[in-house]
Amino acid sequence: MKEEVALTAFDPAAHLALVNRWFPKPHVYRWWRELSLEEKLLDFTPAGGHALIMRGKTPAGYLRWDILTERDRALAGLGADDPPVMDIDIFIGEEAFIGRGIGPRSLELLCANLAREHPGALPGLCTSTSNLAAIRAFGKAGFREWRRFEDPAYGPCMLMTRGG
C-alpha cells in the first residue's frame, strides 16, 4: 500500500525551525552541507518554489525547485539547444519515513504540478553518483540519468531527468 503523501506550501514562519532541525541529521547533512536553508530560500527565481512533504498529517521532508542556473547548466554540460531544466532538491527529514516510498511519491506529485505550471521544462535532479539511495528513489519516480559531470563540492555527479 502506498503511503499517503501530500505537498503543502512551505511557510518559513511556521516550518523553518522544523527543517533546520532536520539539517544536522547525518542523512541530510551529508548531501545538504554546502548551504543553509536560509541561503537556499533567498535563491529563487519567479519559477521556483518549495514545499513541505507530508505523510498524512506529519511533516516528513522538504522539496525545493528552480530553473537550473547557467553556472549549473554549464557544469552539467548542457548547451543552448538543451531544454530548460527545473532543478529539484529533496530530502526526507524524519528517519522513520526513509525507504517507505515517500520521496518518489512526492516527486511524482511535484512533477505533475511542474508539467502544468512550466510546460517545456524538464524536471531534473542533480545528485552525487555515490548517493545510491537517492538514485534508486529518483528512478522509482521515473527519473533517468541524462548527464554525468564533476561538481567542485560533491565530486562525480549525475543529472537525472524525467520525460526527456
PDB file of N, CA and C in Angstrom, residues 5-11 14-16 18-19 22 50-55 58-65 91 106:
ATOM      1  N   VAL A   5       0.719  10.632   0.851  1.00  0.00           N
ATOM      2  CA  VAL A   5       1.710  11.702   0.725  1.00  0.00           C
ATOM      3  C   VAL A   5       1.064  12.918   0.083  1.00  0.00           C
ATOM      4  N   ALA A   6       1.397  14.077   0.587  1.00  0.00           N
ATOM      5  CA  ALA A   6       0.913  15.333   0.016  1.00  0.00           C
ATOM      6  C   ALA A   6       2.024  16.364   0.123  1.00  0.00           C
ATOM      7  N   LEU A   7       1.912  17.388  -0.694  1.00  0.00           N
ATOM      8  CA  LEU A   7       2.817  18.533  -0.619  1.00  0.00           C
ATOM      9  C   LEU A   7       2.007  19.708  -0.103  1.00  0.00           C
ATOM     10  N   THR A   8       2.581  20.433   0.829  1.00  0.00           N
ATOM     11  CA  THR A   8       1.917  21.613   1.366  1.00  0.00           C
ATOM     12  C   THR A   8       2.840  22.814   1.202  1.00  0.00           C
ATOM     13  N   ALA A   9       2.249  23.959   0.999  1.00  0.00           N
ATOM     14  CA  ALA A   9       3.037  25.178   0.817  1.00  0.00           C
ATOM     15  C   ALA A   9       3.967  25.369   2.014  1.00  0.00           C
ATOM     16  N   PHE A  10       5.196  25.705   1.713  1.00  0.00           N
ATOM     17  CA  PHE A  10       6.187  25.933   2.755  1.00  0.00           C
ATOM     18  C   PHE A  10       6.011  27.348   3.277  1.00  0.00           C
ATOM     19  N   ASP A  11       5.823  27.465   4.567  1.00  0.00           N
ATOM     20  CA  ASP A  11       5.689  28.748   5.242  1.00  0.00           C
ATOM     21  C   ASP A  11       6.911  28.919   6.132  1.00  0.00           C
ATOM     22  N   ALA A  14       6.348  29.221   9.846  1.00  0.00           N
ATOM     23  CA  ALA A  14       5.843  28.029  10.530  1.00  0.00           C
ATOM     24  C   ALA A  14       6.763  26.821  10.412  1.00  0.00           C
ATOM     25  N   HIS A  15       7.531  26.731   9.319  1.00  0.00           N
ATOM     26  CA  HIS A  15       8.256  25.490   9.025  1.00  0.00           C
ATOM     27  C   HIS A  15       9.776  25.581   9.086  1.00  0.00           C
ATOM     28  N   LEU A  16      10.339  26.777   9.104  1.00  0.00           N
ATOM     29  CA  LEU A  16      11.794  26.912   9.044  1.00  0.00           C
ATOM     30  C   LEU A  16      12.492  26.219  10.214  1.00  0.00           C
ATOM     31  N   LEU A  18      11.513  23.629  11.906  1.00  0.00           N
ATOM     32  CA  LEU A  18      11.438  22.181  11.693  1.00  0.00           C
ATOM     33  C   LEU A  18      12.494  21.723  10.686  1.00  0.00           C
ATOM     34  N   VAL A  19      12.559  22.398   9.551  1.00  0.00           N
ATOM     35  CA  VAL A  19      13.521  21.994   8.518  1.00  0.00           C
ATOM     36  C   VAL A  19      14.944  22.204   9.014  1.00  0.00           C
ATOM     37  N   TRP A  22      16.106  19.307  10.917  1.00  0.00           N
ATOM     38  CA  TRP A  22      16.486  18.155  10.089  1.00  0.00           C
ATOM     39  C   TRP A  22      17.897  18.303   9.515  1.00  0.00           C
ATOM     40  N   HIS A  50       9.007  26.000  -3.076  1.00  0.00           N
ATOM     41  CA  HIS A  50       9.383  24.977  -2.126  1.00  0.00           C
ATOM     42  C   HIS A  50       8.148  24.495  -1.382  1.00  0.00           C
ATOM     43  N   ALA A  51       8.214  23.277  -0.856  1.00  0.00           N
ATOM     44  CA  ALA A  51       7.072  22.662  -0.189  1.00  0.00           C
ATOM     45  C   ALA A  51       7.561  21.757   0.927  1.00  0.00           C
ATOM     46  N   LEU A  52       6.683  21.540   1.862  1.00  0.00           N
ATOM     47  CA  LEU A  52       6.901  20.551   2.904  1.00  0.00           C
ATOM     48  C   LEU A  52       6.244  19.259   2.439  1.00  0.00           C
ATOM     49  N   ILE A  53       6.948  18.157   2.579  1.00  0.00           N
ATOM     50  CA  ILE A  53       6.392  16.846   2.247  1.00  0.00           C
ATOM     51  C   ILE A  53       5.669  16.335   3.488  1.00  0.00           C
ATOM     52  N   MET A  54       4.414  15.971   3.304  1.00  0.00           N
ATOM     53  CA  MET A  54       3.603  15.485   4.417  1.00  0.00           C
ATOM     54  C   MET A  54       3.287  14.005   4.214  1.00  0.00           C
ATOM     55  N   ARG A  55       3.408  13.256   5.262  1.00  0.00           N
ATOM     56  CA  ARG A  55       2.947  11.861   5.290  1.00  0.00           C
ATOM     57  C   ARG A  55       1.752  11.891   6.231  1.00  0.00           C
ATOM     58  N   THR A  58       1.739  14.390   9.233  1.00  0.00           N
ATOM     59  CA  THR A  58       3.069  14.524   9.825  1.00  0.00           C
ATOM     60  C   THR A  58       4.073  15.029   8.791  1.00  0.00           C
ATOM     61  N   PRO A  59       4.793  16.115   9.087  1.00  0.00           N
ATOM     62  CA  PRO A  59       5.857  16.562   8.180  1.00  0.00           C
ATOM     63  C   PRO A  59       6.930  15.478   8.052  1.00  0.00           C
ATOM     64  N   ALA A  60       7.309  15.190   6.819  1.00  0.00           N
ATOM     65  CA  ALA A  60       8.277  14.124   6.566  1.00  0.00           C
ATOM     66  C   ALA A  60       9.544  14.616   5.884  1.00  0.00           C
ATOM     67  N   GLY A  61       9.453  15.696   5.102  1.00  0.00           N
ATOM     68  CA  GLY A  61      10.622  16.148   4.358  1.00  0.00           C
ATOM     69  C   GLY A  61      10.378  17.472   3.667  1.00  0.00           C
ATOM     70  N   TYR A  62      11.298  17.802   2.788  1.00  0.00           N
ATOM     71  CA  TYR A  62      11.343  19.122   2.165  1.00  0.00           C
ATOM     72  C   TYR A  62      11.687  18.992   0.688  1.00  0.00           C
ATOM     73  N   LEU A  63      11.056  19.836  -0.135  1.00  0.00           N
ATOM     74  CA  LEU A  63      11.322  19.935  -1.571  1.00  0.00           C
ATOM     75  C   LEU A  63      11.563  21.397  -1.924  1.00  0.00           C
ATOM     76  N   ARG A  64      12.466  21.627  -2.852  1.00  0.00           N
ATOM     77  CA  ARG A  64      12.616  22.954  -3.443  1.00  0.00           C
ATOM     78  C   ARG A  64      12.877  22.761  -4.924  1.00  0.00           C
ATOM     79  N   TRP A  65      12.522  23.734  -5.745  1.00  0.00           N
ATOM     80  CA  TRP A  65      12.737  23.642  -7.184  1.00  0.00           C
ATOM     81  C   TRP A  65      12.949  25.027  -7.758  1.00  0.00           C
ATOM     82  N   PHE A  91      14.729  16.139   0.366  1.00  0.00           N
ATOM     83  CA  PHE A  91      15.212  15.228   1.400  1.00  0.00           C
ATOM     84  C   PHE A  91      14.058  14.821   2.302  1.00  0.00           C
ATOM     85  N   SER A 106       6.371  11.925  -3.563  1.00  0.00           N
ATOM     86  CA  SER A 106       6.357  13.391  -3.541  1.00  0.00           C
ATOM     87  C   SER A 106       6.916  13.959  -4.843  1.00  0.00           C
TER      88      SER A 106
END
